[in-house]
Coordinates of C-alpha atoms in Angstrom, one line a residue:
M30 CA 0.0 0.0 0.0
L31 CA 1.4 3.4 -1.0
D32 CA 1.3 6.3 1.3
E33 CA -0.6 9.4 0.3
P34 CA 2.2 11.4 -1.3
A35 CA 3.4 8.3 -3.3
T36 CA -0.2 7.7 -4.4
V37 CA -0.4 11.3 -5.7
V38 CA 2.8 10.8 -7.7
A39 CA 1.6 7.5 -9.1
D40 CA -1.8 9.0 -10.0
V41 CA -0.2 12.0 -11.8
Y42 CA 2.1 9.9 -13.9
N43 CA -0.6 7.3 -14.6
H44 CA -2.7 10.2 -15.9
L45 CA 0.1 11.6 -18.0
G46 CA 1.0 8.2 -19.5
A47 CA 2.4 8.5 -23.0
G48 CA 1.7 12.2 -22.8
F49 CA 4.7 12.6 -20.6
D50 CA 7.0 11.6 -23.5
A51 CA 5.4 14.4 -25.5
L52 CA 6.3 16.8 -22.7
V53 CA 9.9 15.6 -22.7
E54 CA 10.1 16.1 -26.5
K55 CA 8.4 19.5 -26.7
T56 CA 9.0 21.6 -23.6
P57 CA 12.3 23.6 -23.4
F58 CA 12.8 22.8 -19.7
L59 CA 12.7 19.0 -20.3
I60 CA 14.6 19.2 -23.6
N61 CA 17.4 20.9 -21.6
C62 CA 17.2 18.1 -19.0
T63 CA 17.5 15.5 -21.6
L64 CA 20.6 17.1 -23.1
L65 CA 22.4 16.7 -19.8
Y66 CA 21.1 13.2 -19.2
N67 CA 22.4 12.0 -22.5
R68 CA 25.7 13.7 -22.0
C69 CA 26.1 11.8 -18.7
L70 CA 24.9 8.5 -20.2
E71 CA 27.4 8.8 -23.0
E72 CA 30.2 9.0 -20.4
F73 CA 28.9 6.1 -18.4
T74 CA 28.8 3.8 -21.5
K75 CA 32.2 4.6 -22.9
G76 CA 34.1 2.2 -20.6
A77 CA 33.7 -1.4 -19.7
P78 CA 30.3 -3.0 -20.3
L79 CA 27.8 -2.4 -17.5
L80 CA 26.8 -5.6 -15.7
S81 CA 23.7 -5.1 -13.5
V82 CA 21.7 -1.8 -13.9
L83 CA 18.9 -0.6 -11.7
D84 CA 16.8 2.3 -13.0
I85 CA 14.8 3.7 -10.1
G86 CA 11.8 5.8 -11.1
C87 CA 12.3 4.5 -14.7
G88 CA 9.2 6.2 -16.0
S89 CA 8.6 5.3 -19.6
G90 CA 12.0 3.6 -19.9
V91 CA 13.9 6.1 -21.8
Q92 CA 17.2 5.8 -19.8
S93 CA 16.7 2.0 -19.5
A94 CA 16.4 1.8 -23.3
Y95 CA 19.6 3.9 -23.7
L96 CA 21.5 1.6 -21.3
A97 CA 20.2 -1.8 -22.4
P98 CA 22.6 -2.2 -25.3
Y99 CA 25.6 -1.7 -22.9
A100 CA 24.4 -3.9 -20.0
K101 CA 23.9 -7.5 -19.2
E102 CA 20.9 -6.8 -17.1
V103 CA 18.6 -3.8 -16.7
I104 CA 15.8 -3.6 -14.1
G105 CA 13.5 -0.7 -14.0
V106 CA 11.1 0.2 -11.2
D107 CA 8.4 2.8 -10.9
L108 CA 5.2 3.6 -9.0
S109 CA 3.2 4.2 -12.2
E110 CA 1.6 1.1 -13.7
R111 CA 0.9 3.0 -16.9
L112 CA 4.6 4.1 -17.3
I113 CA 5.8 0.6 -16.6
E114 CA 3.6 -0.7 -19.4
I115 CA 5.1 1.9 -21.8
A116 CA 8.7 1.0 -20.6
K117 CA 8.1 -2.7 -21.3
E118 CA 6.9 -1.8 -24.8
R119 CA 9.8 0.5 -25.5
C120 CA 12.4 -2.1 -24.4
K121 CA 10.7 -5.2 -25.9
A122 CA 13.8 -5.7 -28.1
Y123 CA 15.9 -6.2 -25.0
P124 CA 14.8 -9.4 -23.2
H125 CA 17.4 -8.7 -20.5
A126 CA 15.5 -5.5 -19.6
Q127 CA 12.8 -6.1 -17.0
F128 CA 10.3 -3.8 -15.3
Q129 CA 8.2 -3.9 -12.2
I130 CA 6.2 -1.7 -9.9
A131 CA 8.2 -0.9 -6.7
D132 CA 8.7 1.8 -4.2
A133 CA 12.1 3.5 -4.1
C134 CA 12.0 3.4 -0.3
K135 CA 11.4 -0.3 -0.2
L136 CA 13.4 -1.8 -3.1
P137 CA 12.6 -5.6 -3.5
F138 CA 16.2 -6.6 -4.1
P139 CA 19.0 -8.2 -2.0
D140 CA 21.9 -6.2 -0.7
Q141 CA 24.7 -5.4 -3.1
S142 CA 22.8 -6.4 -6.2
F143 CA 23.7 -3.8 -8.8
D144 CA 26.9 -2.3 -10.3
F145 CA 25.2 0.8 -11.7
I146 CA 22.1 2.7 -10.4
I147 CA 20.4 5.5 -12.1
S148 CA 17.5 7.7 -10.9
Y149 CA 16.7 10.6 -13.2
G150 CA 13.6 12.6 -13.3
D151 CA 13.4 14.1 -9.8
V152 CA 12.7 10.8 -8.1
L153 CA 14.3 11.7 -4.8
S154 CA 12.7 15.1 -4.8
H155 CA 9.3 13.4 -5.3
I156 CA 9.8 11.7 -1.9
V157 CA 9.1 14.7 0.3
E158 CA 9.0 12.6 3.5
G159 CA 11.2 9.5 3.5
Y160 CA 13.9 10.6 1.0
Q161 CA 16.5 9.5 3.5
E162 CA 15.2 5.9 3.2
A163 CA 15.4 6.1 -0.5
V164 CA 19.0 7.1 -0.4
S165 CA 19.7 4.3 2.1
E166 CA 18.0 1.8 -0.1
M167 CA 20.1 2.9 -3.1
A168 CA 23.2 2.4 -1.1
R169 CA 22.0 -1.0 0.3
V170 CA 21.5 -2.5 -3.2
A171 CA 24.7 -1.1 -4.7
K172 CA 27.7 -3.3 -4.9
Q173 CA 31.0 -2.2 -3.6
D174 CA 32.4 0.6 -5.9
A175 CA 29.1 0.8 -7.8
L176 CA 28.3 4.1 -9.5
I177 CA 25.0 5.8 -8.6
T178 CA 23.7 8.7 -10.6
F179 CA 20.6 10.6 -9.6
E180 CA 18.8 14.0 -9.9
V181 CA 17.3 16.3 -7.3
D182 CA 15.8 19.7 -7.2
T183 CA 18.2 22.5 -6.0
K184 CA 17.1 25.0 -3.4
W185 CA 18.5 28.0 -5.2
N186 CA 18.0 28.8 -8.9
F187 CA 17.1 32.0 -10.8
G188 CA 13.6 30.8 -11.4
I189 CA 12.7 30.9 -7.7
F190 CA 12.3 34.7 -8.0
Y191 CA 9.2 34.2 -10.1
H192 CA 7.6 32.4 -7.1
L193 CA 7.3 34.8 -4.2
Q194 CA 5.9 32.3 -1.7
E195 CA 8.5 29.6 -2.5
L196 CA 11.2 32.2 -2.2
I197 CA 9.9 33.1 1.3
D198 CA 9.8 29.4 2.2
A199 CA 13.3 28.9 1.0
I200 CA 14.7 31.9 3.0
S201 CA 12.8 30.7 6.1
V202 CA 14.5 27.3 6.0
R203 CA 18.2 27.5 6.9
G204 CA 20.9 25.0 5.9
I205 CA 18.5 22.7 4.0
G206 CA 16.2 22.8 1.1
H207 CA 12.5 23.6 1.4
A208 CA 9.7 21.2 0.4
T209 CA 7.0 23.5 -1.0
R210 CA 7.9 23.5 -4.7
V211 CA 4.9 22.3 -6.7
W212 CA 4.2 21.0 -10.2
E213 CA 1.1 19.1 -11.4
E214 CA -0.2 18.9 -7.8
M215 CA 3.0 17.2 -6.6
R216 CA 5.3 18.7 -4.0
F217 CA 9.0 18.5 -4.4
K218 CA 11.8 18.4 -1.8
T219 CA 14.7 20.7 -2.7
F220 CA 18.3 20.2 -1.6
T221 CA 21.4 22.3 -1.0
Y222 CA 24.7 20.8 -2.1
R223 CA 25.9 20.4 1.5
E224 CA 22.7 18.7 2.5
I225 CA 22.9 16.1 -0.3
K226 CA 26.6 15.6 0.3
S227 CA 26.0 14.9 4.0
L228 CA 23.2 12.6 3.3
L229 CA 25.3 10.5 0.9
E230 CA 28.3 10.4 3.2
K231 CA 26.1 8.9 5.9
N232 CA 25.4 6.0 3.5
Q233 CA 29.0 5.5 2.4
L234 CA 28.4 7.3 -0.9
E235 CA 31.1 9.7 -2.2
I236 CA 30.2 12.4 -4.7
I237 CA 32.5 12.2 -7.8
A238 CA 30.6 14.6 -10.0
C239 CA 28.0 17.3 -9.7
R240 CA 26.3 18.8 -12.7
G241 CA 23.4 21.3 -13.2
H242 CA 20.9 21.9 -15.9
N243 CA 18.6 24.9 -16.6
M244 CA 20.9 27.3 -14.9
L245 CA 20.7 30.3 -17.3
A246 CA 17.5 28.9 -18.8
S247 CA 15.7 29.3 -15.4
L248 CA 15.8 33.0 -16.0
I249 CA 13.0 32.4 -18.5
P250 CA 9.5 32.4 -16.9
D251 CA 7.8 29.0 -16.5
R252 CA 5.1 29.6 -19.1
F253 CA 7.9 29.6 -21.8
L254 CA 10.1 26.9 -20.2
L255 CA 7.1 24.6 -20.2
E256 CA 5.5 25.6 -23.5
K257 CA 4.7 22.9 -26.1
T258 CA 4.5 25.3 -29.1
R259 CA 7.6 27.3 -29.8
T260 CA 7.7 31.1 -29.2
L261 CA 10.7 33.3 -29.6
I262 CA 11.3 33.3 -25.8
G263 CA 10.9 29.5 -25.8
K264 CA 13.7 29.3 -28.5
L265 CA 15.8 31.5 -26.2
A266 CA 15.3 29.0 -23.4
L267 CA 16.6 26.3 -25.7
L268 CA 19.6 28.4 -26.6
L269 CA 20.4 29.0 -23.0
G270 CA 20.0 25.3 -22.3
R271 CA 22.8 24.7 -24.8
I272 CA 25.0 27.2 -23.0
D273 CA 24.0 25.5 -19.7
L274 CA 25.2 22.2 -21.0
L275 CA 28.7 23.7 -21.5
L276 CA 28.7 25.0 -18.0
S277 CA 27.0 22.0 -16.4
G278 CA 30.0 20.7 -14.5
I279 CA 31.8 24.0 -13.8
Y280 CA 31.7 25.4 -10.3
P281 CA 30.0 27.7 -9.2
F282 CA 27.6 27.6 -12.2
N283 CA 26.6 24.0 -11.5
R284 CA 25.3 25.0 -8.0
F285 CA 22.6 27.2 -9.5
G286 CA 20.9 24.8 -11.9
F287 CA 17.3 24.0 -11.4
N288 CA 18.5 20.5 -10.6
F289 CA 21.6 18.7 -9.5
V290 CA 22.6 15.6 -11.4
I291 CA 24.9 13.8 -8.9
T292 CA 27.2 10.9 -9.6
A293 CA 28.5 9.1 -6.5
R294 CA 30.5 5.9 -5.8
R295 CA 29.7 3.3 -3.1
T296 CA 32.8 3.4 -0.8
T297 CA 34.2 0.9 1.7
P298 CA 32.9 1.6 5.2
T299 CA 35.7 2.9 7.5
P300 CA 36.6 0.2 10.1
P301 CA 35.5 1.0 13.7

């Protein structure tokens, strides 16, 4: 049984269904996200073949489909039954890619099962209460030296100045991110870099890369960032997204993206 926030997330994505892919393909904000996702995935697939891959919050299976040709096993999990169906159809050419409904806070896998874990699409930020358990679960199912890459909302970005109440909420919460960002009736937990770094270290996860997307693009108001038809300002958002891609891993620019894309490694616990 899902808790109420998880049920809201599942309901929203069940309702969006295949329409979510259309949003990804048409809206400047999500196009800019995908640019960075693909850049990261290109890097991850350049080296030795991936063995066991877990895609947490796999959605419609876009990242799973990208990784499947480079991996021996891909397992995707998501709360949305509709998106799982779409992911299965997308990856039907890859029999070693399997999908199931599962909660990121209660992963149904043994300890140290996966060499590579990916969780793009704001999965951790969807978990407003219990995100600590989700990070703990990622660490639990990761093999020693496994790579984990995931995305979270950042507390500070230029776009927050278009949302007065959220700005007030962010200022009122010191040292950590606020949890009052809203999209499609879903709340999002935001994070500071120090906050996410501390959370990972508690779970023997060491950050090896931090990238940001929609940094300069977040200067564009939401109605243009999320437009499906292209206006001149929407085209500007796409141009800024290309510049953001060049700056994505450069400090301090990467700290002011709308989202962090973090890559971490599972480390050996320090002996007592």
